[in-house]
Coordinates of C-alpha atoms in Angstrom, one line a residue:
X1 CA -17.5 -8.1 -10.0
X2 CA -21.4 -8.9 -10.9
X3 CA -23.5 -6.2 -12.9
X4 CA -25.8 -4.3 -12.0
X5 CA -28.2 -1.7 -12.2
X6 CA -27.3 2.0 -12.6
X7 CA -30.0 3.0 -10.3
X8 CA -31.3 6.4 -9.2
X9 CA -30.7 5.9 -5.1
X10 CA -26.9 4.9 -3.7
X11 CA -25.4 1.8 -4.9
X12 CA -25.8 -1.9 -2.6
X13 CA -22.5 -1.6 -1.9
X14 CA -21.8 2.2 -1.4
X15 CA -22.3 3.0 2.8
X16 CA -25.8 4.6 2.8
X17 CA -24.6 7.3 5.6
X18 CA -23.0 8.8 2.4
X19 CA -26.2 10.0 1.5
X20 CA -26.5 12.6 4.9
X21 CA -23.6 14.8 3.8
X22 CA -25.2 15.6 0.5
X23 CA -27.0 18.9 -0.3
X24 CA -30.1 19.9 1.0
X25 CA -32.3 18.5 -1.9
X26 CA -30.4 14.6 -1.9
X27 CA -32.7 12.9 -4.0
X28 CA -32.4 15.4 -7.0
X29 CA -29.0 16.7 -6.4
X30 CA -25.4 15.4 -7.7
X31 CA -23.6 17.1 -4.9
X32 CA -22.0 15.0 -2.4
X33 CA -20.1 17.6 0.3
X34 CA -17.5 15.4 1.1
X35 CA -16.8 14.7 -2.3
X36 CA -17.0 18.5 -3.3
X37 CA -14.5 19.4 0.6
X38 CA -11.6 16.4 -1.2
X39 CA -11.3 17.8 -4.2
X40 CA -11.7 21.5 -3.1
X41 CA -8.9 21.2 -0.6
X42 CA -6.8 20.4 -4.0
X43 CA -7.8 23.3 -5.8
X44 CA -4.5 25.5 -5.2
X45 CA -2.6 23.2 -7.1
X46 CA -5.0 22.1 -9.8
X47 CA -2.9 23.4 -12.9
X48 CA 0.5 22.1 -11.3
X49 CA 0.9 19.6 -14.3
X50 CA 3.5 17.8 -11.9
X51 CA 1.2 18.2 -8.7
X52 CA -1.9 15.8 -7.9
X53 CA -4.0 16.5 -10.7
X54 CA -1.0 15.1 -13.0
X55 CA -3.7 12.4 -14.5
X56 CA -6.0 14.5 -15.3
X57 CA -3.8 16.8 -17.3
X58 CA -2.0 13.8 -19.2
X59 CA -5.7 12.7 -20.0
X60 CA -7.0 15.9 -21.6
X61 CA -5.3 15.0 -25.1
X62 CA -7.2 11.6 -25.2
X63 CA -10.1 13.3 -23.9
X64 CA -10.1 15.6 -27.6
X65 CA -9.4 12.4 -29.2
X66 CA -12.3 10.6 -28.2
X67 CA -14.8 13.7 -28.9
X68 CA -13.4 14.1 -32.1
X69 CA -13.9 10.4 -33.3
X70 CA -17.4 10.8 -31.4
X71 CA -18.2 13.4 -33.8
X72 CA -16.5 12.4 -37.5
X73 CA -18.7 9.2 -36.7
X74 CA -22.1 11.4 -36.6
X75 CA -24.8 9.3 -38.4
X76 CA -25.8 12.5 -40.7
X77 CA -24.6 15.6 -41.7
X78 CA -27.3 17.5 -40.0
X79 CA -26.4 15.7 -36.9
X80 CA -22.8 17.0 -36.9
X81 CA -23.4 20.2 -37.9
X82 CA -23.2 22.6 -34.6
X83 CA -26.3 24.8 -33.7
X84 CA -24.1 27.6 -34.9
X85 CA -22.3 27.7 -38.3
X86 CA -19.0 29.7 -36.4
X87 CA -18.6 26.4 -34.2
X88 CA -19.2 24.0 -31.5
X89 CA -20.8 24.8 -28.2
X90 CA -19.7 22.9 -24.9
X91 CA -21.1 21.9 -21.7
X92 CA -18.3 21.1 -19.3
X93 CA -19.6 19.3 -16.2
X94 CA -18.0 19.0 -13.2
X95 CA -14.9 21.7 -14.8
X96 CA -13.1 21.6 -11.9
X97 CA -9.8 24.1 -12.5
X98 CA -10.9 24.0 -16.3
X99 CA -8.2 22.1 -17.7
X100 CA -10.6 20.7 -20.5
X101 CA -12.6 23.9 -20.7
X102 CA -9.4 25.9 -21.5
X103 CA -8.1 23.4 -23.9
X104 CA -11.7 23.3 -25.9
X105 CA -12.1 26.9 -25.7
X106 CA -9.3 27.5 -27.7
X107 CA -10.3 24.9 -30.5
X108 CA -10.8 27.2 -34.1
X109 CA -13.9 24.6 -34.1
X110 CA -15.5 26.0 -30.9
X111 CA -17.9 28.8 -30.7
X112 CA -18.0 28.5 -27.0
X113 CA -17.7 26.8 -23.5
X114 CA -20.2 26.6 -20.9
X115 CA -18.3 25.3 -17.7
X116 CA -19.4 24.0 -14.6
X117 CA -18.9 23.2 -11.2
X118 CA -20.1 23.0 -7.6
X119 CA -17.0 24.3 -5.9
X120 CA -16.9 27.9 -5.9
X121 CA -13.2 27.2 -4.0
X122 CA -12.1 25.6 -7.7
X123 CA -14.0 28.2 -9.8
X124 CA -11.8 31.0 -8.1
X125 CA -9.0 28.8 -9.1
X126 CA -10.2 28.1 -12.4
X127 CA -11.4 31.7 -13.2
X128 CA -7.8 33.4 -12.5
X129 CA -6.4 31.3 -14.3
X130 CA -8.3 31.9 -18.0
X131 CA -7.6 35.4 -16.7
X132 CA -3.9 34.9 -18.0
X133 CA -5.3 34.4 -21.7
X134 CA -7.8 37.3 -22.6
X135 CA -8.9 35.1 -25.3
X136 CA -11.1 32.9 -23.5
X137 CA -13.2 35.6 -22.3
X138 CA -13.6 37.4 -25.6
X139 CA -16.8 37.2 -27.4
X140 CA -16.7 34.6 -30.7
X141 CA -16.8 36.8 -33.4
X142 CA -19.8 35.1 -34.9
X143 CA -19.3 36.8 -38.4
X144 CA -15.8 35.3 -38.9
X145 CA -16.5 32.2 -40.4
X146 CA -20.0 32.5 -41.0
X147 CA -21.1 31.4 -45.0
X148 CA -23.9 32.1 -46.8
X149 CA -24.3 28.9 -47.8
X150 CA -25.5 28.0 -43.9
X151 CA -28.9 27.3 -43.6
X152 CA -31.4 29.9 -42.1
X153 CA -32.3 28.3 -38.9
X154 CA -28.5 27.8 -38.2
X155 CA -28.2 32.2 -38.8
X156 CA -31.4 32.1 -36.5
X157 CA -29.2 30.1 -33.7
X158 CA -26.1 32.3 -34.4
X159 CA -27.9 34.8 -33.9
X160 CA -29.4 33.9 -30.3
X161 CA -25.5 32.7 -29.2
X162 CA -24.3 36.1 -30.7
X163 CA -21.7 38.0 -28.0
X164 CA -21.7 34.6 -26.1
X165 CA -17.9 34.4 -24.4
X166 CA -15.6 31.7 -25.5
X167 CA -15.4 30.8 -21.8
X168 CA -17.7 30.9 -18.9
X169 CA -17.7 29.6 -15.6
X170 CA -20.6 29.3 -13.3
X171 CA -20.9 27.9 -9.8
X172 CA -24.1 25.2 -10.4
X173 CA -24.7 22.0 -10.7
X174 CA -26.8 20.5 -13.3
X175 CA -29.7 20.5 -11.4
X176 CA -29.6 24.1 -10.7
X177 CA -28.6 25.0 -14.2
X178 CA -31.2 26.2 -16.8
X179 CA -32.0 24.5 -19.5
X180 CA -32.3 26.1 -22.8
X181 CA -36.2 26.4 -24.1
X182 CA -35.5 25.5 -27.5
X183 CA -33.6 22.4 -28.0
X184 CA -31.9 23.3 -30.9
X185 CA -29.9 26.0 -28.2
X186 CA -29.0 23.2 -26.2
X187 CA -25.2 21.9 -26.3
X188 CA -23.3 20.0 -29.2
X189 CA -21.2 18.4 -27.0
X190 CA -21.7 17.7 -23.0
X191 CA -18.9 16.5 -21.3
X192 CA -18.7 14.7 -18.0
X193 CA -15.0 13.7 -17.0
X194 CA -14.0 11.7 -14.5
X195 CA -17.3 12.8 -12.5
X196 CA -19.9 10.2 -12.6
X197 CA -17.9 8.1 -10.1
X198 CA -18.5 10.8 -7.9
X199 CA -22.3 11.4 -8.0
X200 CA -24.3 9.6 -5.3
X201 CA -27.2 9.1 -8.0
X202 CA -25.5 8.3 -11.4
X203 CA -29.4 7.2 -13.2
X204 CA -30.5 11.0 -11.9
X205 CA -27.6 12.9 -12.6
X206 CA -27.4 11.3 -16.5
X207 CA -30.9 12.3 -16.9
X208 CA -30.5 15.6 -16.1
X209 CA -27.0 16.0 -18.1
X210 CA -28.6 14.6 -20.8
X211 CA -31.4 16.9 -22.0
X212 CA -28.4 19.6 -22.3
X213 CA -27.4 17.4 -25.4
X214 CA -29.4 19.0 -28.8
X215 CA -30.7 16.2 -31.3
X216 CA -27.3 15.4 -32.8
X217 CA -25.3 16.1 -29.7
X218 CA -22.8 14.0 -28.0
X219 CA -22.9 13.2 -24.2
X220 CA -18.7 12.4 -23.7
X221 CA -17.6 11.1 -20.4
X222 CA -15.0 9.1 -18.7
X223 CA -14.8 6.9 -15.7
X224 CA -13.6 3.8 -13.9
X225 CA -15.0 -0.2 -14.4
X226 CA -15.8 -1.4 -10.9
X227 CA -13.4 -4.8 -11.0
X228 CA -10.9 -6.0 -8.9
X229 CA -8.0 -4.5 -11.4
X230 CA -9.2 -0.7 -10.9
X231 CA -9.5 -1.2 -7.1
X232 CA -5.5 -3.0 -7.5
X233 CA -4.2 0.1 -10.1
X234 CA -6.3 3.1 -8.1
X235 CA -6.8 2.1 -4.8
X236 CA -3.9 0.3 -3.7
X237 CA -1.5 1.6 -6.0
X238 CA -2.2 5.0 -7.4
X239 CA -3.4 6.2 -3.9
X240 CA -2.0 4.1 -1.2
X241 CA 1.3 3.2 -2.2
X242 CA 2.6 5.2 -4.8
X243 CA 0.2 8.3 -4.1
X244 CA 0.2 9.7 -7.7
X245 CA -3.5 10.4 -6.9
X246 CA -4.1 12.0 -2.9
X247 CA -6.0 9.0 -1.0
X248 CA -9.4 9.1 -0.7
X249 CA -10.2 10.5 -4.1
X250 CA -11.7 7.5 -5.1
X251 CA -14.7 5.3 -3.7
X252 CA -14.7 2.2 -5.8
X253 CA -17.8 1.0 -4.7
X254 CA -19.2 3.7 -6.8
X255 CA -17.0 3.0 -10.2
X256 CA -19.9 1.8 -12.8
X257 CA -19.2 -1.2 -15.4
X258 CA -19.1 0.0 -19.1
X259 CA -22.3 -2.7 -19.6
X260 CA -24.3 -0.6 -17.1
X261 CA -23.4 2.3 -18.7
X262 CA -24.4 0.7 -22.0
X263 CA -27.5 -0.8 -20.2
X264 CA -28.7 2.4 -18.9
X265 CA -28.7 4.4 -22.2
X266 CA -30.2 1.4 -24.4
X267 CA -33.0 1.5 -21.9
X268 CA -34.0 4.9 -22.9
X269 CA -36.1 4.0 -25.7
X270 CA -33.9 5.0 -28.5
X271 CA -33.3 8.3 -27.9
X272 CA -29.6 7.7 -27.4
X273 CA -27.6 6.3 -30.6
X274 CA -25.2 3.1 -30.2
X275 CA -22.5 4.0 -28.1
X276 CA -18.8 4.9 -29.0
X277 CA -16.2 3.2 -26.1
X278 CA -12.2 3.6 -25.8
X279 CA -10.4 2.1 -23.2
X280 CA -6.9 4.0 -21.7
X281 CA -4.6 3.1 -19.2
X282 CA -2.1 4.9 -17.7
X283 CA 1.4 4.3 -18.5
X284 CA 4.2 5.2 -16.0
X285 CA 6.4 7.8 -17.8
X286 CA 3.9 7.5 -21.3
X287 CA 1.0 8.9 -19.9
X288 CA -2.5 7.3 -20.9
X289 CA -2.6 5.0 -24.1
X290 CA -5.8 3.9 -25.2
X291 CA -6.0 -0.3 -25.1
X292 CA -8.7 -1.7 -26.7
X293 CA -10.7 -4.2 -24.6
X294 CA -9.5 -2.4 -21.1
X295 CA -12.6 -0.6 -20.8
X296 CA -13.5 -4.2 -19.4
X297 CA -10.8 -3.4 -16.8
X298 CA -10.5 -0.1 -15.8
X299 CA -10.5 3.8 -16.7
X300 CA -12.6 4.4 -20.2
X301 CA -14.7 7.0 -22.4
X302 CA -17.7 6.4 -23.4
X303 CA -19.9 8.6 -25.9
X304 CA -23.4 8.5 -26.6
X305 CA -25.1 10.6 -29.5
X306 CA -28.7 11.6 -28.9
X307 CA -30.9 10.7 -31.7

């Protein structure tokens, strides 16, 4: 299918109507209610690993894969050194039932998680369920693995995250969420999975997702190529026939090329580094496998650090 831009208003080829069951504020929010009623009618069986959000939980290894080859390709050692010196700090957008959030807030690299998500439906869901581990909801125990080799302004930042739980959950969407005064207390890693497709404004919601990254920070995300291919594997197969994914969960009209992508960050006058791409596709009985080249094709990551 042709390029093209990743605007800030609906796509040509996405049914404009869309646009009246958003939120109140449409132009400047991510929140599209019929998006948000699909996947919160799901929510009761979110961490089935066998139930409809199977994918997503066969993903989550690749998904730690990609962020960790995101980040052991830093440019400098100041840009992958975390804004605490006890760990990583996460923004998880669009959480859903936390299945990445849990995972990463259990990583000895991670000072904390920051998750979020429209749906206060999945955040009931997503909150019981860290309420099994009492881990996630301790405070990081930010002398553990301090040094005194770490350099003052990172003490300064430990400091100001001190008491700060592993794992938090809070109904918001980006545009409602605050953003940190000082950029160095923004996030070292912002993730977006499989949520972009979802936003009626992709341009709008990537701006506003981005200034959550600190100078050094990653933006990580995932989503689906708009090509004849994805609308074959998702569409036809994944939803309508084999219905590994509950129909309607998709709209390919709003899938997004990895060139736009690429396109839309290169346009932001180098305050985004080259990006980092991986292509996967699922694999009946294997789970995802990344592919080189099907990025092109389908379902990919895509990582951008900001300068």
């Amino acid at each position: 299918q042709p390029s093209r831009t990743l605007g800030t208003t609906p796509r040509v080829h996405h049914n404009p109507s869309a646009t009246t069951h958003s939120s109140p504020s449409s132009s400047t929010s991510s929140v599209n209610e019929t998006e948000i009623s699909h996947f919160s009618a799901l929510a009761s069986s979110w961490w089935d690993p066998h139930g409809p959000s199977r994918p997503l939980h066969l993903m989550n290894p690749l998904r730690h894969d990609f962020i960790r080859a995101c980040l052991s390709s830093s440019s400098s050692r100041d840009s992958t050194s975390p804004t605490t010196p006890t760990g990583l700090r996460y923004l998880d957008v669009g959480c859903g039932g936390g299945i990445f959030a849990e995972s990463a807030a259990r990583l000895p690299t991670t000072h904390s998680v920051t998750a979020i998500d429209p749906s206060p439906t999945i955040l009931a869901v997503a909150r019981a369920h860290a309420k099994r581990d009492p881990f996630l909801l301790l405070p990081h125990n930010s002398s553990s693995s301090s040094s005194s080799s770490s350099s003052s302004s990172n003490n300064n930042n430990s400091n100001s995250h001190a008491g700060e739980p592993r794992l938090t959950y809070l109904n918001a969407t980006i545009e409602t969420l605050a953003l940190p005064a000082r950029p160095a207390d923004r996030f070292d890693v912002v993730s977006v999975f499989e949520v972009v497709e979802h936003v009626d404004y992709p341009a709008a919601f990537l701006d506003r997702v981005g200034e959550f990254v600190r100078p050094g920070g990653w933006l990580v995300l995932s989503t689906i190529a708009r090509t004849w291919t994805s609308w074959l594997t998702t569409k036809l197969v994944a939803e309508d026939l084999l219905g590994v994914v509950p129909r309607g969960t998709h709209d390919w009209d709003k899938y997004i090329n990895e060139g736009e992508l690429r396109a839309y960050f290169e346009g932001k006058g180098g305050l985004w580094g080259p990006p980092r791409v991986m292509g996967v596709v699922y694999v009946p009985g294997l789970g995802w496998k990344e592919v080189r080249g099907s990025e092109k094709v389908g379902n990919y990551f895509f990582g951008v650090q900001r300068v």
